[in-house]
Every structure is written in C-alpha cells, then in structure tokens.
Amino acid sequence: MTETAQPPYPAAEFGDGTTDPPTIPLPPVPADGAPGGPSDGPSGGPSDGSSHGPSHGPSNGLSGLETRDLTAWFGQRKVLERVSLQMRAGEITALIGPSGCGKSTYLRILNRMHEMVRGAALAGEVLLDGEDVYATGRRPAEVRRRIGMVFQRPNPFPAMSLYDNVISGLKLAGIKASRDERDHLVESSLRQAGLWDEVSNRLGTPGGALSGGQQQRLCIARSLAVSPEILLMDEPCSALDPTSTRRIEETIAELRHRLTIVIVTHNMQQAQRVSQSCAFFLASHDTPGRIVEAGPTERLFTSPADPRTADYVNGRFG
Amino acid sequence: MSTTHPGNTLDALPAPEDRPGPEDRPAPDALPEQQRIRLGGVTREEVLTLAGAAGGSLGLDWLLYERILPFSGAFGFLLCWYLLFLALYAVAGRLQWDALTVRERLATALAWSSGLLVLAVIGDQIGYVLYRGLDAARHLNFFTESMRSTAALDPITSGGCLHAVVGSLEQLGMATLFSVPLGILTAVFLVESGSTRRGARLVKPVRVLVEAMTALPSIVAGLFVLGVVILTLGVEKSGFAASLALTVMMMPIVTRAAEVVVRLVPGTLKEASYALGASQWRTVWHVVLPTARPGLTTAVVLGMARGVGETSPVLLTAGFTTRLNLDAFHDNQASLPLFIWNYVKQPYPDMVARAFAGGLTLMAVVLILFVTARVLGRHRTPSERRTRRPLRATAATAATASAANKAAQVAN
Ligand SMILES: Nc1ncnc2c1ncn2[C@@H]1O[C@H](COP(=O)(O)OP(=O)(O)OP(=O)(O)O)[C@@H](O)[C@H]1O
Ligand SMILES: [Mg+2]
C-alpha cells in the first residue's frame, strides 16, 4: 500500500467558490505514520478481493469507485483511518458495521458531502473511474451529480409536486430539457424506482403526500433522474416496513445493471440478499473506524477470515 | 334506515353502503347510537360559580363606588370589579373545591380574561373609529373624490380620501418592492453565509445592524431620507421619497421575520439538493425559498403592516396635498396616515369625521392586504394538469429511453 497520507485539500481551490456550496478549509493533518499499534493486517490492506490492484477499469460501461488510505476527521477527532476499499463497477457493495463506526461518514466522503460539515477534514484518495474526486479544481457539484445519494430518512421536497420532485435534479443542476424529455424522464425514473404504477395518476400532488416507503422510492427516482454513475444509499430502508423494504430491495437489484451501488445497512439479511461485495467497518471507543474485512458477500458471511467479522455477522455483538 | 331489511330483492341495485349485511349479524346501523363520553367541557356548577362571582362582585363594586367610597370613574370601577370578581371567585370556589383546583381555575380565569381584554380593546378601537367615521364613510363620495375642492365648512357630501388611498397604495407598493427582495436576500445571507468562516465574520455585524434598525424611531428614518435623498441628492418631496423612508422602516422587519423561517427549512432538504448536484444559490432559489414560502408571506405582511401606518417618515418626505396625484415621482402626494393626521386636528366636526373615515379606510386597506398576502402565500394546490400524462404512448418510449441511456453510458 502507499505509505504517504495525502495532504489535506484546501477548500479555497475547489471551483470558483461563488456557485458551490460552502467548502470548509481543512485543518492540517497530523504527521503521517501515526497508525502504529493496532494496524495489524486487516485494517489497511485486506488480503482479499479488494486488494487486486487498480482494476477500476469499467468492464461493462459502468463506473467503479475506489478509495485509498482514506482518513477523516471531525475537528480534532479522527473517525476513519486509512480506509482502502474498491467498489467494483456494476456491483452492489454493502457496508456493514456497528453504529458510530463511520459508515455514513465514509459514504458522504465518496460524493463530497463530508466537507459541508463544519470542521470536517480528510486525507487520502477517492477515485471515480480512476480520477481523483478531490483533485484540485474539480467542482463538488459535478461530482455529486455523477455520484447520487439516497438518505436514511426520505426527504422529498415538500413544496414540489411528485413530478417536480423527480425532475428537481435537472432544475437544480441547471439542465434544460424539453417538455417531452421531462415527461419521459419522469416516467422512466419512476418505473426504475418501482413507483410508477402507484403514483402515475397523481403526479401533481405534493411530494410529502406519500407513505414513507413511497417517499423513499420517490427519492430514489429523483436520484436516478440525473443519471448518476454511482448511487450511494445510507440505510435506505431503516425507516420502512418489511413490504416497502422488499420493494426497495427489488428496485436495487434491478438497478444493479445500470449503475454501481454502495449501500449501508444494519440488516445482515439485507446485505446478504442484495450485495455482491461487502465491507465490515469497526471502531472501538478510542480508535477510529477501519475496515476489518472486505470481500465477496458470500465469503464474508460464510467463512469470514477475522473472528470479529464472524461475531458481527452472526449477531454476537454490535 | 329502512333499506337495510334483509331480503329486499326488489331493489335491483342498492347503493353499496345500503346493501344488507349477512343475516346472522345485525347491520351496523341496527345498533343504537352510542353515547359519547363527555371529555373536558364545563359543568353547570362551574358556570354558576363563575356567573355568581361576576354578579356578586358587580353588586359589591357598585355599593362600594356609589355609596361608600369617595371614588368615581369608569376605569377604577372596572378594575375594582375585576379584582373583586377574582376574590369572590376564589372564595366561592374554595367552598366546593380543594386548593389545587381553585388555583387551577383562577389561572384559567386570568388567562381567559386577558384574552378577552385584548379582544375588547381591539373591538373598542374598531368600534370607536367606526362610530366616529361612519358619518363620512356613509357617503360614496368619500371614496371617489379628493379634497381638492372642499373647503373647511363644506358639507360632508363633498370631498373624500381617494387621493390618500392612491398615495398610500403607491408608496406602500414601491416600498414593498424595495424592501421585500432586500429583506429576504439579507435573511438568506444571514442563514446561508454563516456556514463558511469568511461569511460568519460578516454575518454578525449585519445581524446586529438589522436588529438595531428594527428599533429605529420612524422619525429618524424620515429625517434620513429628507437629509440624504431630498436635500443632498435633490429628489423632490414625492411619493417615491416617502417609499424610500418606508423601505428603511420595513426592511429590518422583513429581514428578521424571514430569517426565522429560512432558518427553519430542514437541513435534510438542503442536503438532498446538494446531493443532486445543485449549487448553493440554486438550492436557495429552488428548495429553501419555496419551502419557506408561507412563512415568508407572513414576513412580508408584517413589513407591510408596519409600513402602511407610518406617519412621521411620510410627513417629512411626501409633503401633503389635497389633490389627486398619480405620479409618485413628482410633487407632493398624500397618504392615509397623513390624511388622518391633517384633518383630525382641525376644529370642524365634519373634518374630524373625515379623518375617522380615513382611519376606517386604512384598516380596510390593511385587511385586504393581509387576506391577499395569505392567499398568495399558500402552497400551490396540486396542479392537476400534470396528472394527464400520455400514459399509453410512453411505455414503449420509456424502454427506448433507458436503452439509449445505457447506450450512452457504454459509449463513454
Ligand atoms: N457532524 C459531526 N460532527 C462531529 N462528529 C460527528 C459528526 N457526524 C458523525 N460524527 C461522529 O463520527 C463517527 C462516525 O459517525 P457515522 O455517522 O459515520 O457513523 P455510522 O457508522 O453511520 O453510524 P450509524 O450506523 O449509527 O449510522 C461517530 O463517532 C460520530 O459521533
Ligand atoms: Mg449512519
């Protein structure tokens, strides 16, 4: 693995600063080489599926995502340390781990939402199709459009109709589209999200006038409408009932052939059902979050290499 | 209901809700209506205690005031009555209830009476203005004429406040046009720029300034415009100058009210917007402001309510005239507060009646503005036009669209 932690990225250099969301100057990184003690094998470089070199090449037209030595801070507190993981194109990668181990933080780093938190800092590389997402001069807005995100709580825009919610990405990113294009986009996005049949006759109602599960699928449709290459999902089903969860899982499975998905979940069965790869994060009270083990989901669940993984996936802690 | 008899085969198509149920189970409406449990509400003994205390204290008060004590005056009488009522109510209550209940009931009585007091004061104000102003407002000419050709002793059937209404509306309209965008932008600045370090440094002084401006005496706003715009820049006394003075008064109110509602927009919505690739200002425009719209309307209404009644800034900057002047940029222009102020101090009863009628008109204008703003501020009702999509035709096109999408992805 590479030895040097990357220098922090100065926020002032992202874009022109007038149109972008506020970026926060990142505090200086402590001298590298700090992780001495507990970095025994599984933390930095897993000896399994995710370590076979920079094979981020899109094999089937889809984009992959990779992080190298990603470290994150909130103020002075380090919450993630040297996380290296490869999320291969066209696969669904599940991130599992106990609460507070940094899964959401990791996910938000991937599409540059992390820097919107005051005092947040990071080091390392996030490669989208081999290009660093945090490269100097790269606009966060462009990255976020290519890497969509679905949040834990459904958050449709209440002041917009269902129709407007779906195409809100176009409006928000300043993309022009004709009336017909928009109609098609709304229908195809809603179909992909598995919501079309339920709402096609009331697209004019406000975004909040749906059940929780429908709202979440609306949010998925909204993310899909800007045709992202990657979709990040942070516990998309945690606020939902089993039926809605099932619908969303089906949706995710169908989407797999169109884009690369990274999903955070606390539900082991869900991780097993939907994902092909899996990464287990762990943090203890004084050490920041690390990847204990990553690899094909089946292997992780049937014959984990690390006893902590075995304990976790079998529900013995966390 | 008679249609629920079983075996009613002659009814070919009974309405679904009237269709007879299965034979073994009585139809729901065969059961007697259930008695609802009384929740809360007042009992007769409470009402009687209240009425008794009120009546008793009134009698006692009358006795004290008219027969025993050397006082007089309506205000003292009412105050005394209220205090006696509270005392009697507490005593009468203590005879039947425990101390905790009495305290509870007394607190309720206090809260209710202060609410009623406010209502009474407002009712009194409106009623008094109505009573004094109806003399003039009864005649249609009051709303269709200006005071141009009305001399001091002319009958009430000549002259009116049309010029003042026009002036008020023009000045308020322009002031709203200036102060609302300015105020809302400032509010957005205060909320949104606080998140960066550079912005945070500027946010604080701006907020302090805005807060200080809310407390600015209105005469100072008038003096400011008089000194800077009229005397220094050479703009003539006009409706425009008055609207600038009103803007100074309205802007901080709009800003503060708007800041509160803009801050209330959930962060999760902003995050959703950023995650879709939006810039900060597009997020504000397309997500934050529409979500805050009902609250923003209230902010605008508050600002307008402040502006429409201001007299002193207008007095210094608009001049006064009895003619109708539609041009807000040239020559003096009257407005309703000025109209009232000017005529209420004249020694002729008809003029005073006109002033009160002007007050009545001002209240009507405010009411109309409020209602309009509320209607405009509601979230738009679902736009039904979007529900009739070409549903059949698009099933195929959607497939081709997604195929094209995939092809595009493969291509790059
Ligand atoms: N905005 C923030 N400011 C400071 N610390 C934060 C912030 N957000 C998260 N943290 C801390 O970072 C650590 C990782 O949080 P994160 O939200 O990534 O956990 P998580 O794995 O997603 O947990 P969960 O499964 O409960 O969602 C936690 O210890 C948390 O306290
Ligand atoms: Mg989380």
Short mmCIF file of N, CA and C and ligand atoms in Angstrom, two decimals, chain A residues 99-100 102-105 152 234-235 264 266, ligand 2:
data_model
loop_
_atom_site.label_atom_id
_atom_site.label_comp_id
_atom_site.label_asym_id
_atom_site.label_seq_id
_atom_site.Cartn_x
_atom_site.Cartn_y
_atom_site.Cartn_z
N SER A 99 -23.03 0.72 15.03
CA SER A 99 -23.35 2.15 14.96
C SER A 99 -22.15 2.99 15.39
N GLY A 100 -21.94 4.08 14.66
CA GLY A 100 -20.89 5.02 15.03
C GLY A 100 -19.51 4.66 14.51
N GLY A 102 -18.51 4.91 11.46
CA GLY A 102 -18.08 5.78 10.37
C GLY A 102 -18.58 5.40 8.99
N LYS A 103 -19.60 4.57 8.90
CA LYS A 103 -20.11 4.18 7.59
C LYS A 103 -20.70 5.37 6.85
N SER A 104 -21.54 6.13 7.57
CA SER A 104 -22.15 7.30 6.92
C SER A 104 -21.09 8.31 6.53
N THR A 105 -20.14 8.51 7.41
CA THR A 105 -19.07 9.44 7.12
C THR A 105 -18.33 9.01 5.85
N GLN A 152 -31.05 8.27 4.72
CA GLN A 152 -31.74 7.35 5.63
C GLN A 152 -33.21 7.70 5.77
N ASP A 234 -27.69 5.33 2.14
CA ASP A 234 -27.37 5.25 3.55
C ASP A 234 -28.58 4.72 4.32
N GLU A 235 -28.56 3.46 4.63
CA GLU A 235 -29.67 2.79 5.32
C GLU A 235 -31.01 3.19 4.72
N VAL A 264 -25.32 1.19 2.72
CA VAL A 264 -25.05 0.98 4.14
C VAL A 264 -26.27 0.31 4.73
N HIS A 266 -27.84 -2.02 8.34
CA HIS A 266 -27.67 -2.68 9.62
C HIS A 266 -28.29 -4.05 9.60
MG MG C 2 -25.10 6.32 9.59
#
